Amino acid sequence: MVQPRDDRMWALSRHVAVVLALGVALFLLSACLVWVALGCPALTGPHALAADKRFDLIKISLSVVAGVGGVLALVVAYRRQRLAEAAEHREDVRLFNERFVTASSQLGHELPMVRLAGIHALAGLADDWPEQRQVCIDVLCAYLRMPYAPSDTPWYHDEESEIRLSLTAIITGHLREGAPTSWEGHDFDFTRAVLRAADFSGARFSGGRVSFSLVRLAGGWVSFDDAHFCGARVTFGGTDFADGRVTFARTSFSGSEISFDGAEFNGAHVSFLGARFTGGVVDLSGADPDHLGTPPEFDTWETPPSGLALPATLTSNGPT
């Protein structure tokens, strides 16, 4: 939970003492300046300053003091505003913390619909709480990293798979262009997640670090179609493409560093058909050479595009 910020301010008595001291100093300074401006007349004797001039001198000095009094009033008003803002901030943090605890506790509930409600609640909190958005995202990603064994059901529609598909769709919805609240530039750690199906289509990975390391793709369809990798540091290190389909159709690689070191292509149909390699580095050269039974599919080129590094056993048309 997040602690309220520490708003340190002087005590009111200290503020008042400083302003009063400043007022006295300004009164003396203004009186001296006026006295000098009048030619430093004597205060007594035949050449003493006339009574009306003395009165003007006092009046000017008192006007300065009155201005200091106005400043003192502004100081008090400013302190009151600061205290009100600090109290409001503490109340906001308290409410945000309560929402965070409630939503997080729902993620561990035995009922699937309660877990799904917790995911939506935590995503809504991330939208409302920019200062702790990364924390909320970390918890959502941690849910995907929890141990999970997909059941053998038709169409891949077991309850937990549906929850995880909804979660990836929520994350992707915040990464698409034009999202009401964008999560671009944040970190997403899916390390060791088990995904039966996931929808990352149209997502913009434009900053931060994104890890699909050691992810196990256990069937179904994982889509990166129309996604844009344009600045994030992305790794698929050790990812097990074990089953199902993984598609990068029309995906744009224009500025990211994407590594597939140690990735295993053991049975999933991985397709880069229609992908556009216009910048950055997409490095598949480090894929596990002993686990290339079902190599990824690419468009036909005379030579691979610049920035795309393929395993030694692959050409643009597949295995040599």
PDB file of C-alpha atoms in Angstrom:
ATOM      1  CA  MET A   1       0.000   0.000   0.000  1.00  0.00           C
ATOM      2  CA  VAL A   2       1.102   3.521  -0.756  1.00  0.00           C
ATOM      3  CA  GLN A   3       1.807   5.952   2.048  1.00  0.00           C
ATOM      4  CA  PRO A   4       0.543   9.550   1.809  1.00  0.00           C
ATOM      5  CA  ARG A   5       3.155  12.086   0.884  1.00  0.00           C
ATOM      6  CA  ASP A   6       4.837  14.048   3.664  1.00  0.00           C
ATOM      7  CA  ASP A   7       3.783  17.704   3.379  1.00  0.00           C
ATOM      8  CA  ARG A   8       6.125  19.540   5.711  1.00  0.00           C
ATOM      9  CA  MET A   9       5.285  23.175   6.487  1.00  0.00           C
ATOM     10  CA  TRP A  10       6.429  25.694   9.033  1.00  0.00           C
ATOM     11  CA  ALA A  11       4.297  26.219  12.108  1.00  0.00           C
ATOM     12  CA  LEU A  12       1.907  29.172  11.785  1.00  0.00           C
ATOM     13  CA  SER A  13       3.665  31.049  14.617  1.00  0.00           C
ATOM     14  CA  ARG A  14       6.943  30.774  12.770  1.00  0.00           C
ATOM     15  CA  HIS A  15       5.377  32.027   9.581  1.00  0.00           C
ATOM     16  CA  VAL A  16       3.803  35.006  11.393  1.00  0.00           C
ATOM     17  CA  ALA A  17       7.043  35.860  13.208  1.00  0.00           C
ATOM     18  CA  VAL A  18       8.974  35.850   9.934  1.00  0.00           C
ATOM     19  CA  VAL A  19       6.391  38.043   8.189  1.00  0.00           C
ATOM     20  CA  LEU A  20       6.240  40.490  11.137  1.00  0.00           C
ATOM     21  CA  ALA A  21      10.029  40.731  11.226  1.00  0.00           C
ATOM     22  CA  LEU A  22       9.957  41.382   7.519  1.00  0.00           C
ATOM     23  CA  GLY A  23       7.320  44.083   8.087  1.00  0.00           C
ATOM     24  CA  VAL A  24       9.418  45.877  10.675  1.00  0.00           C
ATOM     25  CA  ALA A  25      12.464  45.686   8.420  1.00  0.00           C
ATOM     26  CA  LEU A  26      10.504  47.082   5.490  1.00  0.00           C
ATOM     27  CA  PHE A  27       9.074  49.886   7.672  1.00  0.00           C
ATOM     28  CA  LEU A  28      12.567  50.962   8.748  1.00  0.00           C
ATOM     29  CA  LEU A  29      13.916  50.591   5.223  1.00  0.00           C
ATOM     30  CA  SER A  30      11.132  52.653   3.687  1.00  0.00           C
ATOM     31  CA  ALA A  31      11.498  55.363   6.357  1.00  0.00           C
ATOM     32  CA  CYS A  32      15.246  55.559   5.707  1.00  0.00           C
ATOM     33  CA  LEU A  33      14.747  55.722   1.948  1.00  0.00           C
ATOM     34  CA  VAL A  34      12.206  58.526   2.231  1.00  0.00           C
ATOM     35  CA  TRP A  35      14.468  60.379   4.689  1.00  0.00           C
ATOM     36  CA  VAL A  36      17.387  60.082   2.252  1.00  0.00           C
ATOM     37  CA  ALA A  37      15.167  61.202  -0.615  1.00  0.00           C
ATOM     38  CA  LEU A  38      14.314  64.354   1.384  1.00  0.00           C
ATOM     39  CA  GLY A  39      18.011  65.197   1.717  1.00  0.00           C
ATOM     40  CA  CYS A  40      18.628  63.716   5.185  1.00  0.00           C
ATOM     41  CA  PRO A  41      17.041  66.632   7.095  1.00  0.00           C
ATOM     42  CA  ALA A  42      17.722  67.059  10.811  1.00  0.00           C
ATOM     43  CA  LEU A  43      15.119  65.656  13.148  1.00  0.00           C
ATOM     44  CA  THR A  44      15.472  68.560  15.630  1.00  0.00           C
ATOM     45  CA  GLY A  45      16.655  72.185  15.586  1.00  0.00           C
ATOM     46  CA  PRO A  46      15.919  75.082  13.220  1.00  0.00           C
ATOM     47  CA  HIS A  47      16.436  72.911  10.125  1.00  0.00           C
ATOM     48  CA  ALA A  48      14.305  70.064  11.382  1.00  0.00           C
ATOM     49  CA  LEU A  49      11.835  68.359   9.082  1.00  0.00           C
ATOM     50  CA  ALA A  50       8.448  70.087   8.986  1.00  0.00           C
ATOM     51  CA  ALA A  51       5.559  68.472  10.777  1.00  0.00           C
ATOM     52  CA  ASP A  52       3.639  67.782   7.543  1.00  0.00           C
ATOM     53  CA  LYS A  53       6.710  66.136   6.037  1.00  0.00           C
ATOM     54  CA  ARG A  54       7.110  63.983   9.123  1.00  0.00           C
ATOM     55  CA  PHE A  55       3.475  62.993   8.791  1.00  0.00           C
ATOM     56  CA  ASP A  56       3.998  62.031   5.122  1.00  0.00           C
ATOM     57  CA  LEU A  57       7.049  60.013   6.101  1.00  0.00           C
ATOM     58  CA  ILE A  58       5.088  58.106   8.720  1.00  0.00           C
ATOM     59  CA  LYS A  59       2.145  57.639   6.356  1.00  0.00           C
ATOM     60  CA  ILE A  60       4.342  56.142   3.612  1.00  0.00           C
ATOM     61  CA  SER A  61       6.027  53.827   6.080  1.00  0.00           C
ATOM     62  CA  LEU A  62       2.696  52.701   7.489  1.00  0.00           C
ATOM     63  CA  SER A  63       1.453  52.022   3.953  1.00  0.00           C
ATOM     64  CA  VAL A  64       4.373  49.678   3.527  1.00  0.00           C
ATOM     65  CA  VAL A  65       3.467  47.963   6.779  1.00  0.00           C
ATOM     66  CA  ALA A  66      -0.145  47.644   5.581  1.00  0.00           C
ATOM     67  CA  GLY A  67       1.174  45.893   2.476  1.00  0.00           C
ATOM     68  CA  VAL A  68       3.064  43.508   4.707  1.00  0.00           C
ATOM     69  CA  GLY A  69      -0.179  42.845   6.552  1.00  0.00           C
ATOM     70  CA  GLY A  70      -1.723  41.909   3.219  1.00  0.00           C
ATOM     71  CA  VAL A  71       1.136  39.535   2.591  1.00  0.00           C
ATOM     72  CA  LEU A  72       0.541  38.017   6.026  1.00  0.00           C
ATOM     73  CA  ALA A  73      -3.106  37.419   5.083  1.00  0.00           C
ATOM     74  CA  LEU A  74      -1.974  35.750   1.866  1.00  0.00           C
ATOM     75  CA  VAL A  75       0.406  33.528   3.842  1.00  0.00           C
ATOM     76  CA  VAL A  76      -2.425  32.374   6.078  1.00  0.00           C
ATOM     77  CA  ALA A  77      -4.679  31.750   3.068  1.00  0.00           C
ATOM     78  CA  TYR A  78      -1.890  29.846   1.303  1.00  0.00           C
ATOM     79  CA  ARG A  79      -1.317  27.657   4.353  1.00  0.00           C
ATOM     80  CA  ARG A  80      -5.023  26.941   4.578  1.00  0.00           C
ATOM     81  CA  GLN A  81      -5.085  25.919   0.908  1.00  0.00           C
ATOM     82  CA  ARG A  82      -2.017  23.710   1.310  1.00  0.00           C
ATOM     83  CA  LEU A  83      -3.500  21.981   4.336  1.00  0.00           C
ATOM     84  CA  ALA A  84      -6.762  21.396   2.491  1.00  0.00           C
ATOM     85  CA  GLU A  85      -4.915  19.948  -0.497  1.00  0.00           C
ATOM     86  CA  ALA A  86      -2.811  17.706   1.738  1.00  0.00           C
ATOM     87  CA  ALA A  87      -5.930  16.426   3.504  1.00  0.00           C
ATOM     88  CA  GLU A  88      -7.627  15.794   0.160  1.00  0.00           C
ATOM     89  CA  HIS A  89      -4.568  13.945  -1.125  1.00  0.00           C
ATOM     90  CA  ARG A  90      -4.433  11.750   1.983  1.00  0.00           C
ATOM     91  CA  GLU A  91      -8.105  10.916   1.550  1.00  0.00           C
ATOM     92  CA  ASP A  92      -7.580  10.062  -2.132  1.00  0.00           C
ATOM     93  CA  VAL A  93      -4.643   7.797  -1.275  1.00  0.00           C
ATOM     94  CA  ARG A  94      -6.689   6.100   1.434  1.00  0.00           C
ATOM     95  CA  LEU A  95      -9.542   5.414  -1.002  1.00  0.00           C
ATOM     96  CA  PHE A  96      -7.144   4.216  -3.701  1.00  0.00           C
ATOM     97  CA  ASN A  97      -5.471   1.869  -1.210  1.00  0.00           C
ATOM     98  CA  GLU A  98      -8.847   0.468  -0.186  1.00  0.00           C
ATOM     99  CA  ARG A  99      -9.746  -0.144  -3.825  1.00  0.00           C
ATOM    100  CA  PHE A 100      -6.365  -1.775  -4.391  1.00  0.00           C
ATOM    101  CA  VAL A 101      -6.768  -4.157  -1.443  1.00  0.00           C
ATOM    102  CA  THR A 102     -10.337  -5.061  -2.437  1.00  0.00           C
ATOM    103  CA  ALA A 103      -9.502  -5.697  -6.093  1.00  0.00           C
ATOM    104  CA  SER A 104      -6.339  -7.658  -5.263  1.00  0.00           C
ATOM    105  CA  SER A 105      -8.195  -9.898  -2.819  1.00  0.00           C
ATOM    106  CA  GLN A 106     -10.769 -10.694  -5.518  1.00  0.00           C
ATOM    107  CA  LEU A 107      -8.037 -12.086  -7.770  1.00  0.00           C
ATOM    108  CA  GLY A 108      -7.567 -14.989  -5.356  1.00  0.00           C
ATOM    109  CA  HIS A 109     -11.264 -15.811  -5.014  1.00  0.00           C
ATOM    110  CA  GLU A 110     -12.444 -19.328  -5.806  1.00  0.00           C
ATOM    111  CA  LEU A 111     -15.286 -18.122  -8.058  1.00  0.00           C
ATOM    112  CA  PRO A 112     -14.224 -17.243 -11.626  1.00  0.00           C
ATOM    113  CA  MET A 113     -16.630 -14.318 -11.954  1.00  0.00           C
ATOM    114  CA  VAL A 114     -15.261 -12.743  -8.781  1.00  0.00           C
ATOM    115  CA  ARG A 115     -11.715 -13.042 -10.143  1.00  0.00           C
ATOM    116  CA  LEU A 116     -12.825 -11.481 -13.410  1.00  0.00           C
ATOM    117  CA  ALA A 117     -14.492  -8.626 -11.518  1.00  0.00           C
ATOM    118  CA  GLY A 118     -11.248  -8.082  -9.606  1.00  0.00           C
ATOM    119  CA  ILE A 119      -9.306  -7.819 -12.875  1.00  0.00           C
ATOM    120  CA  HIS A 120     -11.669  -5.157 -14.196  1.00  0.00           C
ATOM    121  CA  ALA A 121     -11.582  -3.316 -10.859  1.00  0.00           C
ATOM    122  CA  LEU A 122      -7.779  -3.281 -10.803  1.00  0.00           C
ATOM    123  CA  ALA A 123      -7.617  -2.086 -14.410  1.00  0.00           C
ATOM    124  CA  GLY A 124     -10.022   0.726 -13.538  1.00  0.00           C
ATOM    125  CA  LEU A 125      -7.853   1.668 -10.579  1.00  0.00           C
ATOM    126  CA  ALA A 126      -4.786   1.780 -12.851  1.00  0.00           C
ATOM    127  CA  ASP A 127      -6.656   4.262 -15.054  1.00  0.00           C
ATOM    128  CA  ASP A 128      -7.582   6.475 -12.102  1.00  0.00           C
ATOM    129  CA  TRP A 129      -4.229   6.340 -10.279  1.00  0.00           C
ATOM    130  CA  PRO A 130      -1.362   7.339 -12.598  1.00  0.00           C
ATOM    131  CA  GLU A 131       1.149   7.513  -9.732  1.00  0.00           C
ATOM    132  CA  GLN A 132       0.715   3.783  -9.006  1.00  0.00           C
ATOM    133  CA  ARG A 133      -0.363   2.564 -12.436  1.00  0.00           C
ATOM    134  CA  GLN A 134       2.747   0.410 -12.783  1.00  0.00           C
ATOM    135  CA  VAL A 135       1.961  -1.318  -9.468  1.00  0.00           C
ATOM    136  CA  CYS A 136      -1.536  -2.210 -10.696  1.00  0.00           C
ATOM    137  CA  ILE A 137      -0.124  -3.458 -14.004  1.00  0.00           C
ATOM    138  CA  ASP A 138       2.427  -5.571 -12.114  1.00  0.00           C
ATOM    139  CA  VAL A 139      -0.356  -7.268 -10.147  1.00  0.00           C
ATOM    140  CA  LEU A 140      -2.360  -7.979 -13.305  1.00  0.00           C
ATOM    141  CA  CYS A 141       0.706  -9.498 -14.963  1.00  0.00           C
ATOM    142  CA  ALA A 142       1.443 -11.487 -11.806  1.00  0.00           C
ATOM    143  CA  TYR A 143      -1.991 -13.102 -12.134  1.00  0.00           C
ATOM    144  CA  LEU A 144      -0.986 -14.433 -15.563  1.00  0.00           C
ATOM    145  CA  ARG A 145       2.218 -15.810 -14.031  1.00  0.00           C
ATOM    146  CA  MET A 146       0.333 -17.888 -11.461  1.00  0.00           C
ATOM    147  CA  PRO A 147       0.579 -21.672 -12.037  1.00  0.00           C
ATOM    148  CA  TYR A 148      -2.075 -22.883 -14.429  1.00  0.00           C
ATOM    149  CA  ALA A 149      -2.769 -26.212 -16.132  1.00  0.00           C
ATOM    150  CA  PRO A 150      -5.298 -25.824 -18.976  1.00  0.00           C
ATOM    151  CA  SER A 151      -7.979 -28.484 -18.998  1.00  0.00           C
ATOM    152  CA  ASP A 152      -8.568 -30.581 -22.096  1.00  0.00           C
ATOM    153  CA  THR A 153     -11.896 -29.101 -23.179  1.00  0.00           C
ATOM    154  CA  PRO A 154     -13.292 -28.420 -26.671  1.00  0.00           C
ATOM    155  CA  TRP A 155     -12.642 -24.970 -28.151  1.00  0.00           C
ATOM    156  CA  TYR A 156     -10.268 -24.165 -25.270  1.00  0.00           C
ATOM    157  CA  HIS A 157     -13.090 -22.619 -23.253  1.00  0.00           C
ATOM    158  CA  ASP A 158     -12.328 -23.615 -19.696  1.00  0.00           C
ATOM    159  CA  GLU A 159     -13.084 -20.887 -17.148  1.00  0.00           C
ATOM    160  CA  GLU A 160      -9.505 -19.892 -16.310  1.00  0.00           C
ATOM    161  CA  SER A 161      -8.550 -19.672 -19.989  1.00  0.00           C
ATOM    162  CA  GLU A 162     -11.438 -17.267 -20.542  1.00  0.00           C
ATOM    163  CA  ILE A 163     -10.333 -15.114 -17.597  1.00  0.00           C
ATOM    164  CA  ARG A 164      -6.774 -14.947 -18.921  1.00  0.00           C
ATOM    165  CA  LEU A 165      -8.002 -14.165 -22.428  1.00  0.00           C
ATOM    166  CA  SER A 166     -10.095 -11.309 -20.976  1.00  0.00           C
ATOM    167  CA  LEU A 167      -7.080 -10.041 -19.040  1.00  0.00           C
ATOM    168  CA  THR A 168      -4.830  -9.906 -22.108  1.00  0.00           C
ATOM    169  CA  ALA A 169      -7.648  -8.178 -24.008  1.00  0.00           C
ATOM    170  CA  ILE A 170      -7.912  -5.542 -21.246  1.00  0.00           C
ATOM    171  CA  ILE A 171      -4.166  -4.919 -21.337  1.00  0.00           C
ATOM    172  CA  THR A 172      -4.180  -4.721 -25.133  1.00  0.00           C
ATOM    173  CA  GLY A 173      -7.127  -2.328 -25.090  1.00  0.00           C
ATOM    174  CA  HIS A 174      -4.957   0.096 -23.120  1.00  0.00           C
ATOM    175  CA  LEU A 175      -2.084  -0.303 -25.593  1.00  0.00           C
ATOM    176  CA  ARG A 176      -4.020   0.383 -28.770  1.00  0.00           C
ATOM    177  CA  GLU A 177      -3.877   3.732 -30.484  1.00  0.00           C
ATOM    178  CA  GLY A 178      -6.672   5.998 -29.299  1.00  0.00           C
ATOM    179  CA  ALA A 179      -7.176   4.181 -25.975  1.00  0.00           C
ATOM    180  CA  PRO A 180      -9.052   6.451 -23.491  1.00  0.00           C
ATOM    181  CA  THR A 181      -6.269   5.808 -20.969  1.00  0.00           C
ATOM    182  CA  SER A 182      -2.990   4.646 -22.460  1.00  0.00           C
ATOM    183  CA  TRP A 183      -0.632   2.254 -20.702  1.00  0.00           C
ATOM    184  CA  GLU A 184       2.083   2.661 -23.340  1.00  0.00           C
ATOM    185  CA  GLY A 185       5.594   2.985 -21.986  1.00  0.00           C
ATOM    186  CA  HIS A 186       4.993   0.798 -18.918  1.00  0.00           C
ATOM    187  CA  ASP A 187       6.631  -2.546 -18.124  1.00  0.00           C
ATOM    188  CA  PHE A 188       4.773  -5.822 -18.695  1.00  0.00           C
ATOM    189  CA  ASP A 189       6.253  -8.966 -17.200  1.00  0.00           C
ATOM    190  CA  PHE A 190       4.594 -12.178 -18.437  1.00  0.00           C
ATOM    191  CA  THR A 191       7.590 -14.361 -17.544  1.00  0.00           C
ATOM    192  CA  ARG A 192       6.620 -18.068 -17.130  1.00  0.00           C
ATOM    193  CA  ALA A 193       2.950 -17.349 -17.886  1.00  0.00           C
ATOM    194  CA  VAL A 194       0.890 -20.158 -19.408  1.00  0.00           C
ATOM    195  CA  LEU A 195      -1.297 -18.858 -22.213  1.00  0.00           C
ATOM    196  CA  ARG A 196      -3.874 -20.969 -23.975  1.00  0.00           C
ATOM    197  CA  ALA A 197      -5.210 -18.010 -25.902  1.00  0.00           C
ATOM    198  CA  ALA A 198      -4.309 -14.339 -25.830  1.00  0.00           C
ATOM    199  CA  ASP A 199      -5.225 -11.269 -27.822  1.00  0.00           C
ATOM    200  CA  PHE A 200      -2.430  -8.714 -28.315  1.00  0.00           C
ATOM    201  CA  SER A 201      -3.684  -7.622 -31.729  1.00  0.00           C
ATOM    202  CA  GLY A 202      -3.207  -3.930 -32.476  1.00  0.00           C
ATOM    203  CA  ALA A 203      -1.128  -3.297 -29.347  1.00  0.00           C
ATOM    204  CA  ARG A 204       1.589  -0.637 -29.473  1.00  0.00           C
ATOM    205  CA  PHE A 205       4.733  -1.656 -27.603  1.00  0.00           C
ATOM    206  CA  SER A 206       6.408   1.758 -27.684  1.00  0.00           C
ATOM    207  CA  GLY A 207       8.394   1.865 -24.458  1.00  0.00           C
ATOM    208  CA  GLY A 208       9.318   0.075 -21.277  1.00  0.00           C
ATOM    209  CA  ARG A 209      10.259  -3.588 -21.018  1.00  0.00           C
ATOM    210  CA  VAL A 210       7.994  -6.429 -22.136  1.00  0.00           C
ATOM    211  CA  SER A 211       8.918  -9.976 -21.199  1.00  0.00           C
ATOM    212  CA  PHE A 212       7.405 -13.130 -22.699  1.00  0.00           C
ATOM    213  CA  SER A 213      10.395 -15.114 -21.448  1.00  0.00           C
ATOM    214  CA  LEU A 214       9.738 -18.776 -20.619  1.00  0.00           C
ATOM    215  CA  VAL A 215       6.069 -18.337 -21.532  1.00  0.00           C
ATOM    216  CA  ARG A 216       4.390 -21.608 -22.492  1.00  0.00           C
ATOM    217  CA  LEU A 217       1.886 -21.347 -25.322  1.00  0.00           C
ATOM    218  CA  ALA A 218      -0.340 -24.320 -24.663  1.00  0.00           C
ATOM    219  CA  GLY A 219      -2.762 -24.286 -27.580  1.00  0.00           C
ATOM    220  CA  GLY A 220      -5.445 -22.030 -28.913  1.00  0.00           C
ATOM    221  CA  TRP A 221      -4.593 -18.807 -30.716  1.00  0.00           C
ATOM    222  CA  VAL A 222      -2.224 -16.096 -29.538  1.00  0.00           C
ATOM    223  CA  SER A 223      -2.521 -13.090 -31.829  1.00  0.00           C
ATOM    224  CA  PHE A 224      -0.052 -10.259 -32.341  1.00  0.00           C
ATOM    225  CA  ASP A 225      -1.773  -9.287 -35.598  1.00  0.00           C
ATOM    226  CA  ASP A 226      -1.476  -5.582 -36.492  1.00  0.00           C
ATOM    227  CA  ALA A 227       0.666  -4.938 -33.412  1.00  0.00           C
ATOM    228  CA  HIS A 228       3.400  -2.290 -33.485  1.00  0.00           C
ATOM    229  CA  PHE A 229       6.806  -2.859 -31.900  1.00  0.00           C
ATOM    230  CA  CYS A 230       8.244   0.637 -32.048  1.00  0.00           C
ATOM    231  CA  GLY A 231      10.405   1.280 -29.019  1.00  0.00           C
ATOM    232  CA  ALA A 232       9.891  -1.279 -26.272  1.00  0.00           C
ATOM    233  CA  ARG A 233      12.538  -3.825 -25.320  1.00  0.00           C
ATOM    234  CA  VAL A 234      10.806  -7.182 -25.861  1.00  0.00           C
ATOM    235  CA  THR A 235      12.079 -10.666 -25.128  1.00  0.00           C
ATOM    236  CA  PHE A 236      10.720 -14.109 -25.982  1.00  0.00           C
ATOM    237  CA  GLY A 237      13.744 -15.777 -24.380  1.00  0.00           C
ATOM    238  CA  GLY A 238      13.093 -19.459 -23.724  1.00  0.00           C
ATOM    239  CA  THR A 239       9.462 -19.188 -24.839  1.00  0.00           C
ATOM    240  CA  ASP A 240       7.936 -22.600 -25.581  1.00  0.00           C
ATOM    241  CA  PHE A 241       5.810 -22.423 -28.726  1.00  0.00           C
ATOM    242  CA  ALA A 242       4.334 -25.804 -27.918  1.00  0.00           C
ATOM    243  CA  ASP A 243       0.909 -25.930 -29.508  1.00  0.00           C
ATOM    244  CA  GLY A 244      -1.788 -23.910 -31.242  1.00  0.00           C
ATOM    245  CA  ARG A 245      -1.241 -20.831 -33.429  1.00  0.00           C
ATOM    246  CA  VAL A 246       0.828 -17.686 -32.884  1.00  0.00           C
ATOM    247  CA  THR A 247       0.376 -15.079 -35.591  1.00  0.00           C
ATOM    248  CA  PHE A 248       2.202 -11.826 -36.352  1.00  0.00           C
ATOM    249  CA  ALA A 249       0.143 -10.925 -39.439  1.00  0.00           C
ATOM    250  CA  ARG A 250       0.702  -7.315 -40.563  1.00  0.00           C
ATOM    251  CA  THR A 251       2.733  -6.734 -37.405  1.00  0.00           C
ATOM    252  CA  SER A 252       5.063  -3.743 -37.699  1.00  0.00           C
ATOM    253  CA  PHE A 253       8.610  -3.987 -36.346  1.00  0.00           C
ATOM    254  CA  SER A 254       9.952  -0.451 -36.641  1.00  0.00           C
ATOM    255  CA  GLY A 255      12.150   0.317 -33.663  1.00  0.00           C
ATOM    256  CA  SER A 256      12.233  -2.319 -30.946  1.00  0.00           C
ATOM    257  CA  GLU A 257      14.806  -4.897 -29.909  1.00  0.00           C
ATOM    258  CA  ILE A 258      13.085  -8.283 -29.915  1.00  0.00           C
ATOM    259  CA  SER A 259      14.990 -11.361 -28.841  1.00  0.00           C
ATOM    260  CA  PHE A 260      14.029 -15.033 -29.199  1.00  0.00           C
ATOM    261  CA  ASP A 261      17.129 -16.435 -27.478  1.00  0.00           C
ATOM    262  CA  GLY A 262      16.525 -20.032 -26.451  1.00  0.00           C
ATOM    263  CA  ALA A 263      12.974 -20.069 -27.848  1.00  0.00           C
ATOM    264  CA  GLU A 264      11.594 -23.515 -28.633  1.00  0.00           C
ATOM    265  CA  PHE A 265       9.392 -24.076 -31.679  1.00  0.00           C
ATOM    266  CA  ASN A 266       8.047 -27.475 -30.702  1.00  0.00           C
ATOM    267  CA  GLY A 267       4.671 -27.698 -32.397  1.00  0.00           C
ATOM    268  CA  ALA A 268       2.839 -24.369 -32.567  1.00  0.00           C
ATOM    269  CA  HIS A 269       2.223 -22.855 -35.972  1.00  0.00           C
ATOM    270  CA  VAL A 270       4.105 -19.537 -35.721  1.00  0.00           C
ATOM    271  CA  SER A 271       3.476 -17.214 -38.644  1.00  0.00           C
ATOM    272  CA  PHE A 272       5.148 -13.917 -39.553  1.00  0.00           C
ATOM    273  CA  LEU A 273       3.369 -13.763 -42.934  1.00  0.00           C
ATOM    274  CA  GLY A 274       2.643 -10.155 -43.817  1.00  0.00           C
ATOM    275  CA  ALA A 275       4.853  -8.766 -41.036  1.00  0.00           C
ATOM    276  CA  ARG A 276       6.747  -5.569 -41.852  1.00  0.00           C
ATOM    277  CA  PHE A 277      10.376  -5.259 -40.783  1.00  0.00           C
ATOM    278  CA  THR A 278      11.253  -1.577 -41.210  1.00  0.00           C
ATOM    279  CA  GLY A 279      13.609  -0.933 -38.302  1.00  0.00           C
ATOM    280  CA  GLY A 280      14.913  -2.198 -35.009  1.00  0.00           C
ATOM    281  CA  VAL A 281      16.168  -5.741 -34.490  1.00  0.00           C
ATOM    282  CA  VAL A 282      14.165  -8.978 -34.526  1.00  0.00           C
ATOM    283  CA  ASP A 283      16.636 -11.665 -33.555  1.00  0.00           C
ATOM    284  CA  LEU A 284      15.626 -15.324 -33.932  1.00  0.00           C
ATOM    285  CA  SER A 285      19.198 -16.494 -34.467  1.00  0.00           C
ATOM    286  CA  GLY A 286      19.423 -17.579 -30.837  1.00  0.00           C
ATOM    287  CA  ALA A 287      16.432 -19.937 -30.992  1.00  0.00           C
ATOM    288  CA  ASP A 288      17.155 -23.386 -29.564  1.00  0.00           C
ATOM    289  CA  PRO A 289      18.526 -25.363 -32.551  1.00  0.00           C
ATOM    290  CA  ASP A 290      17.431 -28.651 -30.968  1.00  0.00           C
ATOM    291  CA  HIS A 291      13.813 -27.494 -30.824  1.00  0.00           C
ATOM    292  CA  LEU A 292      13.047 -26.242 -34.315  1.00  0.00           C
ATOM    293  CA  GLY A 293      10.683 -29.026 -35.281  1.00  0.00           C
ATOM    294  CA  THR A 294       8.062 -26.523 -36.424  1.00  0.00           C
ATOM    295  CA  PRO A 295      10.005 -23.448 -37.533  1.00  0.00           C
ATOM    296  CA  PRO A 296       8.265 -20.082 -37.888  1.00  0.00           C
ATOM    297  CA  GLU A 297       6.850 -19.157 -41.279  1.00  0.00           C
ATOM    298  CA  PHE A 298       7.917 -16.011 -43.180  1.00  0.00           C
ATOM    299  CA  ASP A 299       7.172 -14.348 -46.474  1.00  0.00           C
ATOM    300  CA  THR A 300       9.327 -15.310 -49.426  1.00  0.00           C
ATOM    301  CA  TRP A 301      12.319 -13.006 -49.928  1.00  0.00           C
ATOM    302  CA  GLU A 302      15.517 -13.195 -51.875  1.00  0.00           C
ATOM    303  CA  THR A 303      17.236 -12.036 -48.695  1.00  0.00           C
ATOM    304  CA  PRO A 304      15.694 -11.442 -45.243  1.00  0.00           C
ATOM    305  CA  PRO A 305      14.899  -7.808 -44.428  1.00  0.00           C
ATOM    306  CA  SER A 306      17.525  -5.757 -42.623  1.00  0.00           C
ATOM    307  CA  GLY A 307      17.249  -6.205 -38.875  1.00  0.00           C
ATOM    308  CA  LEU A 308      15.760  -9.725 -39.074  1.00  0.00           C
ATOM    309  CA  ALA A 309      18.240 -12.376 -37.904  1.00  0.00           C
ATOM    310  CA  LEU A 310      17.199 -15.969 -38.620  1.00  0.00           C
ATOM    311  CA  PRO A 311      18.597 -19.242 -37.272  1.00  0.00           C
ATOM    312  CA  ALA A 312      21.315 -20.800 -39.409  1.00  0.00           C
ATOM    313  CA  THR A 313      19.016 -23.685 -40.305  1.00  0.00           C
ATOM    314  CA  LEU A 314      16.321 -21.412 -41.736  1.00  0.00           C
ATOM    315  CA  THR A 315      15.952 -19.474 -44.961  1.00  0.00           C
ATOM    316  CA  SER A 316      13.185 -17.091 -45.924  1.00  0.00           C
ATOM    317  CA  ASN A 317      11.187 -20.125 -47.091  1.00  0.00           C
ATOM    318  CA  GLY A 318      11.748 -22.333 -44.046  1.00  0.00           C
ATOM    319  CA  PRO A 319      14.306 -24.997 -43.190  1.00  0.00           C
ATOM    320  CA  THR A 320      17.235 -25.580 -45.466  1.00  0.00           C
TER     321      THR A 320
END
